[in-house]
CSV table of N, CA, C and O and ligand atoms in Angstrom, one decimal:
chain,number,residue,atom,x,y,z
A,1040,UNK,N,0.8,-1.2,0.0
A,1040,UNK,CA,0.0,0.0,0.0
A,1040,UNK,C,0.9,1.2,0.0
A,1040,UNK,O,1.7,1.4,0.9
A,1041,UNK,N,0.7,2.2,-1.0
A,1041,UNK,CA,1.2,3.4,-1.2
A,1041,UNK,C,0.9,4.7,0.3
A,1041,UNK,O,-0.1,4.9,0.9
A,1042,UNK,N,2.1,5.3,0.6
A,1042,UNK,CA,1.8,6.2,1.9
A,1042,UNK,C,1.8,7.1,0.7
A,1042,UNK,O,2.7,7.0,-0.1
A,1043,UNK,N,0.7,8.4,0.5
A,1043,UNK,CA,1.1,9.7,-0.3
A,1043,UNK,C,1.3,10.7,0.6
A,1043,UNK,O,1.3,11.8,0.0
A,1044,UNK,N,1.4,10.8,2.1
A,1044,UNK,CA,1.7,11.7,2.2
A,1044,UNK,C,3.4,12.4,1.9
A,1044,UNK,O,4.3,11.7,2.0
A,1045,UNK,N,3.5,13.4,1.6
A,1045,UNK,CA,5.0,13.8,0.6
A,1045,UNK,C,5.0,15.1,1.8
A,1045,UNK,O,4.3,16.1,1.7
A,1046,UNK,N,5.9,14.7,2.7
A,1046,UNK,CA,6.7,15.8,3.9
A,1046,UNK,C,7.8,16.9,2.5
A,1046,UNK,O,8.9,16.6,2.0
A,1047,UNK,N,7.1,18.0,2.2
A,1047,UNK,CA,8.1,18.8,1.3
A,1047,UNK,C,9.2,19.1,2.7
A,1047,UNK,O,8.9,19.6,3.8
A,1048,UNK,N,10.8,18.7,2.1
A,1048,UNK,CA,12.0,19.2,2.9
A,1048,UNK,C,12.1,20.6,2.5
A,1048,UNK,O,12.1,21.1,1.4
A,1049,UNK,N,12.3,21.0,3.6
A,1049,UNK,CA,12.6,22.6,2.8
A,1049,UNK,C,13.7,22.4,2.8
A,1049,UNK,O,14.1,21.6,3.6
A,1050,UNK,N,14.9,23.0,1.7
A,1050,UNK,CA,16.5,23.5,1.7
A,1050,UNK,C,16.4,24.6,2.5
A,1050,UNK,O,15.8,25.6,2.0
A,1051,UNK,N,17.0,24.9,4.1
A,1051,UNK,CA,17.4,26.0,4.9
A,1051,UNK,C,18.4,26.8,4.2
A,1051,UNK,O,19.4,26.2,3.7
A,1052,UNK,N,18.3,28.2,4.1
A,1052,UNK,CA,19.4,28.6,3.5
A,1052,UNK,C,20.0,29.0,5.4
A,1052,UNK,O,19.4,29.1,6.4
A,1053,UNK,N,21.4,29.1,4.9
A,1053,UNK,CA,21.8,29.2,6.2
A,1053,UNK,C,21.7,30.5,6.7
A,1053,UNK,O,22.1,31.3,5.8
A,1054,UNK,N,21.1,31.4,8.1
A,1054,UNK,CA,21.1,32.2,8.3
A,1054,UNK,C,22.8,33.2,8.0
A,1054,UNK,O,24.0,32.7,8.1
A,1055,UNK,N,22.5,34.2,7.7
A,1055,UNK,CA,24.3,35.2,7.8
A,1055,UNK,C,23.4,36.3,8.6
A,1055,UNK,O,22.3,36.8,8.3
A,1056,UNK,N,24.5,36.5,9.8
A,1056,UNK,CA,24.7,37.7,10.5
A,1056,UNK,C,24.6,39.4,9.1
A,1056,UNK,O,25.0,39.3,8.0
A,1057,UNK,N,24.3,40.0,9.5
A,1057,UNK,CA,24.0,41.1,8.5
A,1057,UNK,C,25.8,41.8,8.1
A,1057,UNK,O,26.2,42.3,7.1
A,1058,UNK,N,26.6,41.5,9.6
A,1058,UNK,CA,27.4,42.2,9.3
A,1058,UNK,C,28.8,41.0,9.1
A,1058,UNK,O,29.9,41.5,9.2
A,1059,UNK,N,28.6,39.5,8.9
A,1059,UNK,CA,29.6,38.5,8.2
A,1059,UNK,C,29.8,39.2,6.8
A,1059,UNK,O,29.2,39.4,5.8
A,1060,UNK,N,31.3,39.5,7.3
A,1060,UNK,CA,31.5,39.5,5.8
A,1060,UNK,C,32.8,38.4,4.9
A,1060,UNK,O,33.5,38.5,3.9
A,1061,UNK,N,32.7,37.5,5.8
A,1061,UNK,CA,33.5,36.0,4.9
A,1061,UNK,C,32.5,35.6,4.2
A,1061,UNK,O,31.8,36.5,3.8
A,1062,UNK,N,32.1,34.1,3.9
A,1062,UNK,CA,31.4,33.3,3.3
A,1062,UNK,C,30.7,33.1,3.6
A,1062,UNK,O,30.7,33.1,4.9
A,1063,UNK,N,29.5,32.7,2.9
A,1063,UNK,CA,28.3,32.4,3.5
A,1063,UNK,C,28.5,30.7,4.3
A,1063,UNK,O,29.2,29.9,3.8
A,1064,UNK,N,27.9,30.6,5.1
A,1064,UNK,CA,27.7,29.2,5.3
A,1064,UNK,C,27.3,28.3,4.4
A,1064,UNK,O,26.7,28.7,3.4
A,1065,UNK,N,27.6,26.6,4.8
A,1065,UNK,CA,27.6,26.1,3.8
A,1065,UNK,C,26.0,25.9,4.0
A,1065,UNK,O,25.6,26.0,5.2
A,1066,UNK,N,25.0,25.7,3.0
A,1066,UNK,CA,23.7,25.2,2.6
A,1066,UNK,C,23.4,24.0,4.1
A,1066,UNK,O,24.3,23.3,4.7
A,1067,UNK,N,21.8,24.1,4.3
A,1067,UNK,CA,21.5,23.0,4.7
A,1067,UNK,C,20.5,22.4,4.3
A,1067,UNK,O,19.6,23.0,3.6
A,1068,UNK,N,20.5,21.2,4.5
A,1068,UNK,CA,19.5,20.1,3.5
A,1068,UNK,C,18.8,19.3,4.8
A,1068,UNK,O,19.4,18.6,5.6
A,1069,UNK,N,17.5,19.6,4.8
A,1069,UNK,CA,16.8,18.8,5.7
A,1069,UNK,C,16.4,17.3,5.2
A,1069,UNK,O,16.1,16.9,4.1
A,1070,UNK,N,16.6,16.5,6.5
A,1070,UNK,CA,16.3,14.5,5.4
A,1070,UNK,C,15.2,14.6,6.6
A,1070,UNK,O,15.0,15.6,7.4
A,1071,UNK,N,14.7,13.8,6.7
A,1071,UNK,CA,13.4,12.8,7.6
A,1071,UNK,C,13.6,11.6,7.7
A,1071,UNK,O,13.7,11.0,6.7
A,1072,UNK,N,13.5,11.1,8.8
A,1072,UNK,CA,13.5,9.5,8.5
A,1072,UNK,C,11.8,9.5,9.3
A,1072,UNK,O,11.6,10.3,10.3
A,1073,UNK,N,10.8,8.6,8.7
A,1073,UNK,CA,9.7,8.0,9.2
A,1073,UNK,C,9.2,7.1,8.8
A,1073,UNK,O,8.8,6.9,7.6
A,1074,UNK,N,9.0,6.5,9.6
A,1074,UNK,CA,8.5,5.2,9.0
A,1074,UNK,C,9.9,3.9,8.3
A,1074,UNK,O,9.6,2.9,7.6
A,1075,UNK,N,10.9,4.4,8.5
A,1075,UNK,CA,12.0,4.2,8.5
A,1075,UNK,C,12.0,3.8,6.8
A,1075,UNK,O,12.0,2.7,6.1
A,1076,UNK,N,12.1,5.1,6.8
A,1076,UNK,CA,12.5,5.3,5.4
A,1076,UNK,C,12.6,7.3,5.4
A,1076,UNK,O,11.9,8.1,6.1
A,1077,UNK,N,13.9,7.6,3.9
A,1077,UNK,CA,14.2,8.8,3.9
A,1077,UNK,C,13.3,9.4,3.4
A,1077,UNK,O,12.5,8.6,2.8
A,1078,UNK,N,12.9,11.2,3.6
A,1078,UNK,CA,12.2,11.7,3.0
A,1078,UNK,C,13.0,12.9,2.4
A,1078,UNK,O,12.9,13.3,3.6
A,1079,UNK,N,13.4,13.4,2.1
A,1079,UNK,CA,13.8,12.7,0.5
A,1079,UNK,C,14.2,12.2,0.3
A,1079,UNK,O,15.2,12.1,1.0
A,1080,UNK,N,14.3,11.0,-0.9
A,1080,UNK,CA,15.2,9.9,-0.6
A,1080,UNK,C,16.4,10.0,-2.0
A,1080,UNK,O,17.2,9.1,-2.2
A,1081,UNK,N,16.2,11.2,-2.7
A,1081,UNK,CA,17.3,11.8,-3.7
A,1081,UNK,C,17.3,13.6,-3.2
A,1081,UNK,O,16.3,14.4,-3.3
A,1082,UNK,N,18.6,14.0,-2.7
A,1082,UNK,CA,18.9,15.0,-2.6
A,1082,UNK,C,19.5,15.2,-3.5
A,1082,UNK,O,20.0,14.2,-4.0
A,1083,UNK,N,19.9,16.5,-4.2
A,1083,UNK,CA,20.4,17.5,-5.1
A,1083,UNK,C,21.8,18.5,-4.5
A,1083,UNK,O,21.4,19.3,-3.6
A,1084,UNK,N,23.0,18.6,-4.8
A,1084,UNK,CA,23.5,19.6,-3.7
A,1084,UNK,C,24.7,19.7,-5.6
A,1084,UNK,O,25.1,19.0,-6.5
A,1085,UNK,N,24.9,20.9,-5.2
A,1085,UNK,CA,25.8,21.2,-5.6
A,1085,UNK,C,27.4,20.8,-5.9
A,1085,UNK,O,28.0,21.4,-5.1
A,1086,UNK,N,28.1,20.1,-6.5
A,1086,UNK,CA,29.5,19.8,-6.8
A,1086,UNK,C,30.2,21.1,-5.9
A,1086,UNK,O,29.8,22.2,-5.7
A,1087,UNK,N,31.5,20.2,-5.6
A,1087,UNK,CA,32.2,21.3,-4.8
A,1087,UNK,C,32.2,22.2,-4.2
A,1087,UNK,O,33.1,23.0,-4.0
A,1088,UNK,N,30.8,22.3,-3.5
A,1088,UNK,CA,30.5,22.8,-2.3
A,1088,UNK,C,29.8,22.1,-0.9
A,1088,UNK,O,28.7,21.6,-0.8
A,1089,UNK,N,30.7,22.4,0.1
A,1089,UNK,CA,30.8,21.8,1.2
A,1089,UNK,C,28.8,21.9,1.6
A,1089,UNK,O,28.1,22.7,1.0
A,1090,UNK,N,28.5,21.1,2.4
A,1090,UNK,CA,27.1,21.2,3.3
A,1090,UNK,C,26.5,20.6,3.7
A,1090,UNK,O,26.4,19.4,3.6
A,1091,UNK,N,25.5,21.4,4.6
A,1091,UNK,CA,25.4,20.1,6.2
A,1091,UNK,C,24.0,19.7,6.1
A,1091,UNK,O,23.1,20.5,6.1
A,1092,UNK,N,23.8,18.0,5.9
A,1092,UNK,CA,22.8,17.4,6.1
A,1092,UNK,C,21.8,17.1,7.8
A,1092,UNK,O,22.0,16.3,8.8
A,1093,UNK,N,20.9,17.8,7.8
A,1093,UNK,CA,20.3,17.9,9.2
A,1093,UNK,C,19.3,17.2,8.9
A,1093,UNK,O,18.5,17.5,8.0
A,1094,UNK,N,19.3,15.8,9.8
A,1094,UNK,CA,18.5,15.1,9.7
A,1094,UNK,C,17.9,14.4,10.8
A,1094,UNK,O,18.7,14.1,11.8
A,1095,UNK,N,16.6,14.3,10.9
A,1095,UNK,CA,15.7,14.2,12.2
A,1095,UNK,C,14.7,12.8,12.0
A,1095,UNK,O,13.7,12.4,11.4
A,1096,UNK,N,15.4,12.5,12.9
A,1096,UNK,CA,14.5,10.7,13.1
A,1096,UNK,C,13.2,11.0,13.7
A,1096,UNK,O,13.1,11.4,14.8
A,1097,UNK,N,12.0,10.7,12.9
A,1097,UNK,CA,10.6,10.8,13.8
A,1097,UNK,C,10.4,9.4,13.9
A,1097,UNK,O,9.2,9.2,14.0
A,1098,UNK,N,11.0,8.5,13.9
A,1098,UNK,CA,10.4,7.3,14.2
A,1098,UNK,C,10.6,7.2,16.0
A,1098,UNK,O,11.3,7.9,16.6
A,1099,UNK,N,9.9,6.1,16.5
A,1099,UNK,CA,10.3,5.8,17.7
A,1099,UNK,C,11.0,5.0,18.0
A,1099,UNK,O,10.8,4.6,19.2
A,1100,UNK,N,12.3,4.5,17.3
A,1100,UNK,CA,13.3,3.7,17.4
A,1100,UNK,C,14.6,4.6,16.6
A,1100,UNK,O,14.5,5.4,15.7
A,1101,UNK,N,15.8,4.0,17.2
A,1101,UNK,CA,17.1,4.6,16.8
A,1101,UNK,C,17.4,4.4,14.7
A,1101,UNK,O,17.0,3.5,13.9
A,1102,UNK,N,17.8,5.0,14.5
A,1102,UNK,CA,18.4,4.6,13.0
A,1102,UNK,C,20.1,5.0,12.4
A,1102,UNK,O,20.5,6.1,12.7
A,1103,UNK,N,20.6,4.5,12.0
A,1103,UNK,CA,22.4,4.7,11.8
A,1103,UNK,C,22.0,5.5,10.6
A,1103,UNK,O,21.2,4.9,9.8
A,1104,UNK,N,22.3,6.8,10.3
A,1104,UNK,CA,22.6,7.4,9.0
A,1104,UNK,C,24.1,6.6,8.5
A,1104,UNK,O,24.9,6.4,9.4
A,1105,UNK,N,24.4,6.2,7.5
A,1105,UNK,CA,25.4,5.4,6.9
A,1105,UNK,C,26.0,5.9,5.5
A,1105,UNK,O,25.0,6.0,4.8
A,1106,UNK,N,26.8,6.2,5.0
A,1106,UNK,CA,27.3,6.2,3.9
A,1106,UNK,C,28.7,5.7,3.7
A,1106,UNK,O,29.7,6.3,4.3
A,1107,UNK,N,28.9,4.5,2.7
A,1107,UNK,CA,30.4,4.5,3.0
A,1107,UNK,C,31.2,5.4,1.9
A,1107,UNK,O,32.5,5.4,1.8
A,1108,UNK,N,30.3,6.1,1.0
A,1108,UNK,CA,31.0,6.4,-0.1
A,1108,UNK,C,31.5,8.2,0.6
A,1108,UNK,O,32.5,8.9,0.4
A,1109,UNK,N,30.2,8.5,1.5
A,1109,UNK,CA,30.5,9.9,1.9
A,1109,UNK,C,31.5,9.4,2.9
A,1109,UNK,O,32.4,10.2,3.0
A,1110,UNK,N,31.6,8.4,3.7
A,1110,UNK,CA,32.4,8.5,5.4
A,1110,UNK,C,32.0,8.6,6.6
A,1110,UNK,O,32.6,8.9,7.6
A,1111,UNK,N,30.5,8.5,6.3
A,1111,UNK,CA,29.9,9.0,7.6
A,1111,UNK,C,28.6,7.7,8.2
A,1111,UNK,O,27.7,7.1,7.5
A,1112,UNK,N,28.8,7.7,9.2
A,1112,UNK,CA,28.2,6.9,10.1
A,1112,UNK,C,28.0,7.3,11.2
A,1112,UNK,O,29.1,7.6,11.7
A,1113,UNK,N,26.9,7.6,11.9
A,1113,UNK,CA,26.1,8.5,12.8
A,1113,UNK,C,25.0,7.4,13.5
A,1113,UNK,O,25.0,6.4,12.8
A,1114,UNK,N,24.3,7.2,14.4
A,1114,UNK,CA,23.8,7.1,14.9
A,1114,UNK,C,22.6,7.6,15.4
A,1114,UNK,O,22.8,7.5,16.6
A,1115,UNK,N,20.9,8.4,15.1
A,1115,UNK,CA,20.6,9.1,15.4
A,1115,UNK,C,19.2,8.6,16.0
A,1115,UNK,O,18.3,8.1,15.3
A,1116,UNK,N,19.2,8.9,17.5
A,1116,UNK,CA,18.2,8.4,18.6
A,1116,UNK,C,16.9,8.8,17.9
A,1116,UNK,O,16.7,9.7,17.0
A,1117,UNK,N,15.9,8.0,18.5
A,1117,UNK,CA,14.5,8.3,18.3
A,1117,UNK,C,14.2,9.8,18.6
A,1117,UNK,O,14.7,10.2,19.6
A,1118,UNK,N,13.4,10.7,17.7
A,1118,UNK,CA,13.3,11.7,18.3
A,1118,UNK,C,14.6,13.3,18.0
A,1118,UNK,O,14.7,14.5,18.0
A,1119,UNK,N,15.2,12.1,17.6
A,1119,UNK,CA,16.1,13.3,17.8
A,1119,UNK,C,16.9,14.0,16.1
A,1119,UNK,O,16.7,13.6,14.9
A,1120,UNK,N,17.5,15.0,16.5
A,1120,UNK,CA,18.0,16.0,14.8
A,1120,UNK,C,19.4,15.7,14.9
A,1120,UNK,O,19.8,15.7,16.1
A,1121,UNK,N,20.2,15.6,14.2
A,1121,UNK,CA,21.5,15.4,14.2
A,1121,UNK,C,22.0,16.5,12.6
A,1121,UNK,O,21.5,16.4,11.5
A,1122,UNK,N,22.8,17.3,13.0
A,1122,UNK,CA,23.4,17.7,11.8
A,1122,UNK,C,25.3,17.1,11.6
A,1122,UNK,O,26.3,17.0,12.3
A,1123,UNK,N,24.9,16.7,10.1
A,1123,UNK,CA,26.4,16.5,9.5
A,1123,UNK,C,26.9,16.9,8.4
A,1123,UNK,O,26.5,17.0,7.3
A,1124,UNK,N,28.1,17.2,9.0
A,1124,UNK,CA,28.5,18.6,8.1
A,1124,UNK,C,29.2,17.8,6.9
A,1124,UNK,O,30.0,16.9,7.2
A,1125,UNK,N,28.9,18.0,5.3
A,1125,UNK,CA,29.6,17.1,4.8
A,1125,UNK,C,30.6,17.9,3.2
A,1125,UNK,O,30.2,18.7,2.3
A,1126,UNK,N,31.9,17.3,3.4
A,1126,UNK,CA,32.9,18.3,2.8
A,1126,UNK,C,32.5,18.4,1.2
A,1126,UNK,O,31.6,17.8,0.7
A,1127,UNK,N,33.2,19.2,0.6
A,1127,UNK,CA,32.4,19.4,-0.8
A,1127,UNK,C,32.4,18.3,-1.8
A,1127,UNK,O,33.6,17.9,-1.6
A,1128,UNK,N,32.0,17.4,-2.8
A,1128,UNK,CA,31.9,16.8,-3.0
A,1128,UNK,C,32.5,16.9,-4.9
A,1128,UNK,O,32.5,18.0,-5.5
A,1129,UNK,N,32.8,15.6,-5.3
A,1129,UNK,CA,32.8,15.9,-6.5
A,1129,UNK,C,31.4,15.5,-7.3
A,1129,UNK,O,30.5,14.9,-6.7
A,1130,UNK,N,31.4,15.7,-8.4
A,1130,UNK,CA,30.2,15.3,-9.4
A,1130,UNK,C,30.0,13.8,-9.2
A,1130,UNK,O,30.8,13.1,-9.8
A,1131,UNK,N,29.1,13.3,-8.5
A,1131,UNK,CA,28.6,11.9,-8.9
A,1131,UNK,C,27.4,11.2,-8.0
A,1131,UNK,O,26.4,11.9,-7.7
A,1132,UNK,N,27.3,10.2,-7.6
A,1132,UNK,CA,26.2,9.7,-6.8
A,1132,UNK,C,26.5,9.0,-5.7
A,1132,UNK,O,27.4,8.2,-5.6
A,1133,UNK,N,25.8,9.5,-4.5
A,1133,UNK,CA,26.6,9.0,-3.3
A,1133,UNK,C,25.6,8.4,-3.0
A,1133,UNK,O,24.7,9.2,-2.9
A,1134,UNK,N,25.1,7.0,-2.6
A,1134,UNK,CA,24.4,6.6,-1.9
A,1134,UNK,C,24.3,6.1,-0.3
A,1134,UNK,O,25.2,5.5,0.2
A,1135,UNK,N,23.2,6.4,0.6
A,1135,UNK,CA,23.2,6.7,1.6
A,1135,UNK,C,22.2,5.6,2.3
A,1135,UNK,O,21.3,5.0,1.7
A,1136,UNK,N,22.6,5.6,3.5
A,1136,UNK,CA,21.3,3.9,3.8
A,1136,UNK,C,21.1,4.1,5.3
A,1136,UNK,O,22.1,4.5,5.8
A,1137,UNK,N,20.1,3.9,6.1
A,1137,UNK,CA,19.9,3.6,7.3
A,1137,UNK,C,19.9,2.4,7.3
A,1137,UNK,O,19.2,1.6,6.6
A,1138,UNK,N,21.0,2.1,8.5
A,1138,UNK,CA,21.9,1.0,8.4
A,1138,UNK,C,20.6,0.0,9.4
A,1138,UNK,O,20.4,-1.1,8.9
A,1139,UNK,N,20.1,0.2,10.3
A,1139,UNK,CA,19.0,-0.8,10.9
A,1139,UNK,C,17.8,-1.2,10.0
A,1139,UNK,O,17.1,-2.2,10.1
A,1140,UNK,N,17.7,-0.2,9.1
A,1140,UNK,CA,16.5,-0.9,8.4
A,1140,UNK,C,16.7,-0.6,6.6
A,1140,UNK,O,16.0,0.0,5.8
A,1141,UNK,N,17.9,-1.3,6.6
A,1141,UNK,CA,18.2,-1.1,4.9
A,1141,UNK,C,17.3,-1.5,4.0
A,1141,UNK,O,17.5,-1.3,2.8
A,1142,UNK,N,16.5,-1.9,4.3
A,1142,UNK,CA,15.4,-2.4,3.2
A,1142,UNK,C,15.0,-1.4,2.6
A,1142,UNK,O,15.2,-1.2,1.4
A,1143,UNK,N,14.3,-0.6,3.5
A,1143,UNK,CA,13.7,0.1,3.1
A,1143,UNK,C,14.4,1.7,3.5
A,1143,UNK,O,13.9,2.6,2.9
A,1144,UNK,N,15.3,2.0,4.4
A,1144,UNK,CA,15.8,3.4,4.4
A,1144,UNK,C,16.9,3.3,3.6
A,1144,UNK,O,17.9,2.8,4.0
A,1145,UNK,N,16.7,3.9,2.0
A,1145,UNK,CA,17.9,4.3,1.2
A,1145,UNK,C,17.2,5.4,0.4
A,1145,UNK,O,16.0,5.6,0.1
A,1146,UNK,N,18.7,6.3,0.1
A,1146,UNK,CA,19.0,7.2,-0.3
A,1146,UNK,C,20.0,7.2,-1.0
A,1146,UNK,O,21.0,6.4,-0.9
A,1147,UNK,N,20.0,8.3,-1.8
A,1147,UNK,CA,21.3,9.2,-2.2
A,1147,UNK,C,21.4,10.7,-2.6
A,1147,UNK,O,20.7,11.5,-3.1
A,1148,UNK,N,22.3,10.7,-2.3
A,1148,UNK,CA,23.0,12.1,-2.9
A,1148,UNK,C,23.2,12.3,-4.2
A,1148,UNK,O,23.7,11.3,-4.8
A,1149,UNK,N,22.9,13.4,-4.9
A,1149,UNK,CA,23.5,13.8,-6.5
A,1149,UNK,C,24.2,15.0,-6.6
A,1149,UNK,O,23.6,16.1,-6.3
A,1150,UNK,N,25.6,15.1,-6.9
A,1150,UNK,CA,26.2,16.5,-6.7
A,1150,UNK,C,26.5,16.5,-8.1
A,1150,UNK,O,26.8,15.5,-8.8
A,1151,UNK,N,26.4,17.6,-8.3
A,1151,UNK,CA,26.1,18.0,-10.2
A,1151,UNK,C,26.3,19.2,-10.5
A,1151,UNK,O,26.2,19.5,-11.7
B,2587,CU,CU1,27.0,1.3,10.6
């Protein structure tokens, strides 16, 4: 059976102080895990630039954010938001998995 509800992620642009005048911070990309599965489950980010994935488990059990191709393995409790900051990437497809329930939590990244 099809779930249609479709949680739109918003892209946070990162707040800047009015008076920063380095770089903007890097982008953030909100993920969802519910029902243990990603929401979105293809993100879009830019080639060669750095940015942080903030992602928030609503399920009531734990889930490993995983990627071996990004380097990152996280752990993130029921309930809870974890941001990971992730370095700039080159052009290609990074696939991403919640490691307790791979079946069905996968994802990837597309930097383009
Ligand atoms: Cu793991």
């Amino acid at each position: 059976m099809h779930r249609f509800a479709l949680l739109l992620a918003t892209t946070l642009a990162a707040v800047v102080a009015p008076s920063a005048a380095t770089a903007a911070d890097p982008a953030e990309i909100a993920l969802t895990i519910e029902e243990n599965r990603f929401q979105p489950e293809e993100v879009r980010v830019k080639a060669g630039a750095p940015f942080v994935l903030v992602v928030t488990n609503r399920d009531k059990t734990a889930e490993e954010f995983e990627s071996r191709e990004l380097r990152i393995e996280k752990v993130i409790p029921p309930g809870k938001t974890v941001r990971l900051r992730v370095p700039a990437l080159k052009a290609g497809t990074y696939p991403f998995v919640g490691e307790y329930h791979e079946k069905t939590a996968q994802g990837r990244i597309i930097a383009e």
